[in-house]
PDB file of C-alpha atoms in Angstrom:
ATOM      1  CA  MET A 846     -10.291  -2.405 -22.546  1.00 63.00           C
ATOM      2  CA  VAL A 847      -8.013  -5.444 -22.480  1.00 67.00           C
ATOM      3  CA  LEU A 848      -4.873  -3.320 -22.179  1.00 70.00           C
ATOM      4  CA  ARG A 849      -6.391  -1.270 -19.355  1.00 79.00           C
ATOM      5  CA  ASN A 850      -7.205  -4.477 -17.464  1.00 78.00           C
ATOM      6  CA  LEU A 851      -3.715  -5.793 -18.162  1.00 74.00           C
ATOM      7  CA  GLY A 852      -2.154  -2.591 -16.818  1.00 77.00           C
ATOM      8  CA  ALA A 853      -4.294  -2.785 -13.677  1.00 81.00           C
ATOM      9  CA  THR A 854      -3.222  -6.400 -13.127  1.00 80.00           C
ATOM     10  CA  ILE A 855       0.460  -5.495 -13.467  1.00 79.00           C
ATOM     11  CA  SER A 856      -0.033  -2.586 -11.081  1.00 80.00           C
ATOM     12  CA  ARG A 857      -1.656  -4.830  -8.454  1.00 82.00           C
ATOM     13  CA  ASP A 858       1.150  -7.376  -8.772  1.00 83.00           C
ATOM     14  CA  VAL A 859       3.822  -4.676  -8.414  1.00 81.00           C
ATOM     15  CA  ASN A 860       2.011  -3.346  -5.316  1.00 79.00           C
ATOM     16  CA  SER A 861       1.881  -6.836  -3.830  1.00 81.00           C
ATOM     17  CA  PHE A 862       5.601  -7.341  -4.448  1.00 80.00           C
ATOM     18  CA  ALA A 863       6.400  -3.911  -3.001  1.00 81.00           C
ATOM     19  CA  MET A 864       4.453  -4.607   0.202  1.00 81.00           C
ATOM     20  CA  THR A 865       6.185  -7.975   0.611  1.00 79.00           C
ATOM     21  CA  GLU A 866       9.606  -6.370   0.281  1.00 79.00           C
ATOM     22  CA  ILE A 867       8.814  -3.348   2.456  1.00 77.00           C
ATOM     23  CA  LYS A 868       7.560  -5.289   5.468  1.00 76.00           C
ATOM     24  CA  ARG A 869      10.300  -7.951   5.313  1.00 76.00           C
ATOM     25  CA  GLY A 870      12.433  -7.927   8.450  1.00 68.00           C
ATOM     26  CA  ILE A 871      10.386  -5.297  10.278  1.00 73.00           C
ATOM     27  CA  THR A 872       8.889  -6.220  13.642  1.00 71.00           C
ATOM     28  CA  ALA A 873       5.298  -5.051  13.805  1.00 71.00           C
ATOM     29  CA  GLN A 874       4.095  -2.931  16.693  1.00 75.00           C
ATOM     30  CA  THR A 875       1.110  -4.280  18.593  1.00 74.00           C
ATOM     31  CA  LEU A 876      -2.045  -2.583  19.784  1.00 75.00           C
ATOM     32  CA  ILE A 877      -2.439  -1.006  23.197  1.00 70.00           C
ATOM     33  CA  GLY A 878      -5.797  -2.725  23.763  1.00 71.00           C
ATOM     34  CA  SER A 879      -7.743  -5.418  21.973  1.00 78.00           C
ATOM     35  CA  GLU A 880      -9.244  -3.173  19.240  1.00 85.00           C
ATOM     36  CA  LEU A 881      -7.706  -0.532  17.002  1.00 88.00           C
ATOM     37  CA  THR A 882      -8.229   2.908  18.560  1.00 87.00           C
ATOM     38  CA  TYR A 883      -7.249   6.456  17.751  1.00 88.00           C
ATOM     39  CA  ALA A 884      -4.664   6.237  20.557  1.00 88.00           C
ATOM     40  CA  ASP A 885      -3.051   3.308  18.689  1.00 88.00           C
ATOM     41  CA  LEU A 886      -2.851   5.409  15.531  1.00 88.00           C
ATOM     42  CA  ALA A 887      -1.318   8.311  17.456  1.00 88.00           C
ATOM     43  CA  ALA A 888       1.286   6.005  19.049  1.00 88.00           C
ATOM     44  CA  PHE A 889       2.034   4.451  15.637  1.00 88.00           C
ATOM     45  CA  TRP A 890       2.480   7.902  14.091  1.00 89.00           C
ATOM     46  CA  ALA A 891       4.743   9.016  16.950  1.00 88.00           C
ATOM     47  CA  SER A 892       6.859   5.843  16.687  1.00 87.00           C
ATOM     48  CA  MET A 893       8.474   7.125  13.495  1.00 86.00           C
ATOM     49  CA  GLY A 894      10.807   9.241  15.624  1.00 84.00           C
ATOM     50  CA  GLU A 895      12.952  11.469  13.420  1.00 89.00           C
ATOM     51  CA  PHE A 896      11.028  10.482  10.294  1.00 90.00           C
ATOM     52  CA  ASN A 897       7.707  11.933   9.179  1.00 90.00           C
ATOM     53  CA  MET A 898       5.007   9.371   8.403  1.00 90.00           C
ATOM     54  CA  THR A 899       3.488  10.648   5.166  1.00 91.00           C
ATOM     55  CA  THR A 900       1.569   7.562   4.005  1.00 90.00           C
ATOM     56  CA  MET A 901      -0.174   4.686   5.746  1.00 91.00           C
ATOM     57  CA  ILE A 902      -0.932   1.666   3.583  1.00 89.00           C
ATOM     58  CA  CYS A 903      -3.726  -0.485   5.045  1.00 89.00           C
ATOM     59  CA  THR A 904      -5.676  -3.624   4.361  1.00 87.00           C
ATOM     60  CA  PRO A 905      -9.309  -2.870   3.452  1.00 88.00           C
ATOM     61  CA  ASP A 906     -10.597  -3.997   6.875  1.00 89.00           C
ATOM     62  CA  VAL A 907      -8.089  -1.799   8.725  1.00 88.00           C
ATOM     63  CA  MET A 908      -8.950   1.135   6.453  1.00 88.00           C
ATOM     64  CA  ALA A 909     -12.645   0.649   7.280  1.00 88.00           C
ATOM     65  CA  LYS A 910     -11.882   0.628  11.034  1.00 89.00           C
ATOM     66  CA  ILE A 911      -9.859   3.822  10.746  1.00 89.00           C
ATOM     67  CA  LEU A 912     -12.493   5.614   8.663  1.00 87.00           C
ATOM     68  CA  ALA A 913     -15.203   4.605  11.163  1.00 89.00           C
ATOM     69  CA  MET A 914     -13.438   6.377  14.046  1.00 89.00           C
ATOM     70  CA  ASP A 915     -15.125   9.514  15.346  1.00 90.00           C
ATOM     71  CA  GLU A 916     -11.896  11.489  14.940  1.00 88.00           C
ATOM     72  CA  MET A 917     -11.942  10.817  11.187  1.00 85.00           C
ATOM     73  CA  LYS A 918     -15.390  12.240  10.472  1.00 82.00           C
ATOM     74  CA  TYR A 919     -13.978  15.674   9.608  1.00 79.00           C
ATOM     75  CA  CYS A 920     -11.387  14.232   7.224  1.00 77.00           C
ATOM     76  CA  ILE A 921     -13.920  13.198   4.583  1.00 71.00           C
ATOM     77  CA  GLY A 922     -13.694  16.682   3.043  1.00 70.00           C
ATOM     78  CA  ASP A 923     -10.175  15.839   1.845  1.00 67.00           C
ATOM     79  CA  TYR A 924     -11.582  12.892  -0.084  1.00 68.00           C
ATOM     80  CA  MET A 925     -14.347  14.977  -1.610  1.00 65.00           C
ATOM     81  CA  ALA A 926     -11.877  17.678  -2.676  1.00 69.00           C
ATOM     82  CA  GLY A 927      -8.896  15.651  -3.851  1.00 68.00           C
ATOM     83  CA  GLY A 928      -9.735  11.956  -3.825  1.00 70.00           C
ATOM     84  CA  THR A 929      -7.443  11.111  -0.912  1.00 79.00           C
ATOM     85  CA  VAL A 930      -8.151  10.592   2.774  1.00 85.00           C
ATOM     86  CA  GLN A 931      -5.800  12.017   5.368  1.00 86.00           C
ATOM     87  CA  THR A 932      -5.722  11.552   9.108  1.00 86.00           C
ATOM     88  CA  PRO A 933      -5.733  14.623  11.364  1.00 86.00           C
ATOM     89  CA  TYR A 934      -1.923  14.142  11.503  1.00 84.00           C
ATOM     90  CA  GLY A 935      -1.693  14.690   7.737  1.00 86.00           C
ATOM     91  CA  VAL A 936      -0.956  11.047   6.908  1.00 89.00           C
ATOM     92  CA  THR A 937      -2.468   9.940   3.588  1.00 90.00           C
ATOM     93  CA  LEU A 938      -4.353   6.637   3.865  1.00 90.00           C
ATOM     94  CA  VAL A 939      -4.027   4.161   0.993  1.00 87.00           C
ATOM     95  CA  LYS A 940      -6.060   0.952   0.714  1.00 86.00           C
ATOM     96  CA  CYS A 941      -4.058  -2.052  -0.486  1.00 85.00           C
ATOM     97  CA  PRO A 942      -5.955  -5.343  -0.828  1.00 85.00           C
ATOM     98  CA  GLN A 943      -2.646  -7.150  -1.422  1.00 81.00           C
ATOM     99  CA  LEU A 944      -1.667  -6.711   2.232  1.00 82.00           C
ATOM    100  CA  THR A 945      -2.723  -9.530   4.514  1.00 79.00           C
ATOM    101  CA  GLY A 946      -2.971 -10.159   8.225  1.00 78.00           C
ATOM    102  CA  GLY A 947      -4.667  -6.959   9.322  1.00 81.00           C
ATOM    103  CA  ILE A 948      -1.581  -4.764   9.225  1.00 84.00           C
ATOM    104  CA  ALA A 949      -0.875  -1.151   8.415  1.00 87.00           C
ATOM    105  CA  VAL A 950       2.429   0.020   6.966  1.00 88.00           C
ATOM    106  CA  GLY A 951       3.548   3.573   7.701  1.00 89.00           C
ATOM    107  CA  ILE A 952       6.210   5.090   5.486  1.00 88.00           C
ATOM    108  CA  ASP A 953       8.097   8.339   5.044  1.00 88.00           C
ATOM    109  CA  GLN A 954       7.933   8.883   1.288  1.00 85.00           C
ATOM    110  CA  SER A 955      11.083  10.976   1.221  1.00 84.00           C
ATOM    111  CA  SER A 956      13.434   8.297   2.557  1.00 82.00           C
ATOM    112  CA  ALA A 957      11.711   4.949   2.940  1.00 79.00           C
ATOM    113  CA  VAL A 958      11.648   2.914  -0.249  1.00 78.00           C
ATOM    114  CA  GLU A 959      13.348   2.874  -3.611  1.00 79.00           C
ATOM    115  CA  MET A 960      11.893   1.240  -6.716  1.00 79.00           C
ATOM    116  CA  VAL A 961      14.406   0.136  -9.332  1.00 81.00           C
ATOM    117  CA  LEU A 962      13.138  -0.652 -12.822  1.00 80.00           C
ATOM    118  CA  GLY A 963      15.176  -2.982 -15.014  1.00 80.00           C
ATOM    119  CA  GLY A 964      13.761  -1.612 -18.248  1.00 75.00           C
ATOM    120  CA  ASP A 965      10.526  -0.683 -19.938  1.00 75.00           C
ATOM    121  CA  VAL A 966       7.335  -2.708 -19.954  1.00 72.00           C
ATOM    122  CA  ILE A 967       7.893  -5.643 -22.280  1.00 73.00           C
ATOM    123  CA  VAL A 968       4.974  -6.618 -24.513  1.00 71.00           C
ATOM    124  CA  ASP A 969       5.084  -9.811 -26.560  1.00 70.00           C
ATOM    125  CA  TYR A 970       2.373 -10.643 -29.051  1.00 69.00           C
ATOM    126  CA  ASP A 971       1.886 -13.982 -30.705  1.00 67.00           C
ATOM    127  CA  LYS A 972      -0.831 -15.775 -32.603  1.00 59.00           C
ATOM    128  CA  LEU A 973      -1.382 -19.473 -32.163  1.00 58.00           C
ATOM    129  CA  ILE A 974      -2.532 -20.823 -35.513  1.00 55.00           C
ATOM    130  CA  THR A 975      -3.796 -24.150 -34.197  1.00 58.00           C
ATOM    131  CA  ASN A 976      -6.192 -22.581 -31.714  1.00 60.00           C
ATOM    132  CA  GLN A 977      -6.736 -19.318 -33.574  1.00 60.00           C
ATOM    133  CA  CYS A 978      -6.317 -17.292 -30.418  1.00 62.00           C
ATOM    134  CA  ASN A 979      -4.137 -14.310 -29.736  1.00 68.00           C
ATOM    135  CA  GLU A 980      -1.811 -14.076 -26.783  1.00 69.00           C
ATOM    136  CA  ILE A 981      -0.430 -10.913 -25.286  1.00 69.00           C
ATOM    137  CA  VAL A 982       2.191 -11.161 -22.579  1.00 72.00           C
ATOM    138  CA  CYS A 983       3.320  -8.116 -20.620  1.00 75.00           C
ATOM    139  CA  SER A 984       6.061  -8.046 -18.036  1.00 77.00           C
ATOM    140  CA  VAL A 985       8.003  -5.543 -16.029  1.00 79.00           C
ATOM    141  CA  LEU A 986      11.259  -6.029 -14.159  1.00 81.00           C
ATOM    142  CA  ALA A 987      11.153  -4.159 -10.850  1.00 82.00           C
ATOM    143  CA  GLY A 988      12.836  -4.368  -7.481  1.00 82.00           C
ATOM    144  CA  PHE A 989      12.286  -2.596  -4.171  1.00 81.00           C
ATOM    145  CA  SER A 990      14.619  -1.816  -1.323  1.00 79.00           C
ATOM    146  CA  VAL A 991      14.127  -0.084   1.990  1.00 79.00           C
ATOM    147  CA  LEU A 992      16.542   2.841   2.062  1.00 79.00           C
ATOM    148  CA  THR A 993      16.281   3.744   5.744  1.00 80.00           C
ATOM    149  CA  SER A 994      14.883   1.147   8.132  1.00 77.00           C
ATOM    150  CA  GLY A 995      13.445   3.714  10.552  1.00 82.00           C
ATOM    151  CA  ALA A 996      11.366   5.260   7.765  1.00 84.00           C
ATOM    152  CA  VAL A 997       9.142   2.169   7.552  1.00 86.00           C
ATOM    153  CA  LYS A 998       7.003   0.860  10.427  1.00 86.00           C
ATOM    154  CA  THR A 999       4.247  -1.729  10.601  1.00 86.00           C
ATOM    155  CA  LEU A1000       1.298  -1.997  12.974  1.00 86.00           C
ATOM    156  CA  LYS A1001      -0.414  -5.308  13.636  1.00 85.00           C
ATOM    157  CA  THR A1002      -4.075  -4.482  14.273  1.00 79.00           C
ATOM    158  CA  THR A1003      -5.138  -7.895  15.550  1.00 73.00           C
ATOM    159  CA  LYS A1004      -4.070  -9.675  18.709  1.00 62.00           C
TER     160      LYS A1004
END
């Protein structure tokens, strides 16, 4: 149980780092109106130009707004069948609590981001005799880089 929790914590931290690196230096698009609409999603999807938006990573509040849209009511079957939600455009929606500021990040998985690992997961184990408690330290060395700038777009969903 402890190792599962530790793995989940490392995964969340890697996701947070990835989102920070991915959105660095990218100017976010703004909404057409004052609230997120299906037209905003369509314009965001179309803004990828020559790239194909395959995944949209959203904050939980943005994900809730998207799922509440009338156009999304027929997409729930995808979740029931495979555990993922896709828009009518075929974009897979991913909830990422590590994102902040009400943004959505659209990426083309084939050419957007590269993850470079510096080695395996490092696990150190030590026992402190004075306190009689065990310590386990896990770390991973990872880096992210945007391969093609046009393959990553961000949408700011608040004005």
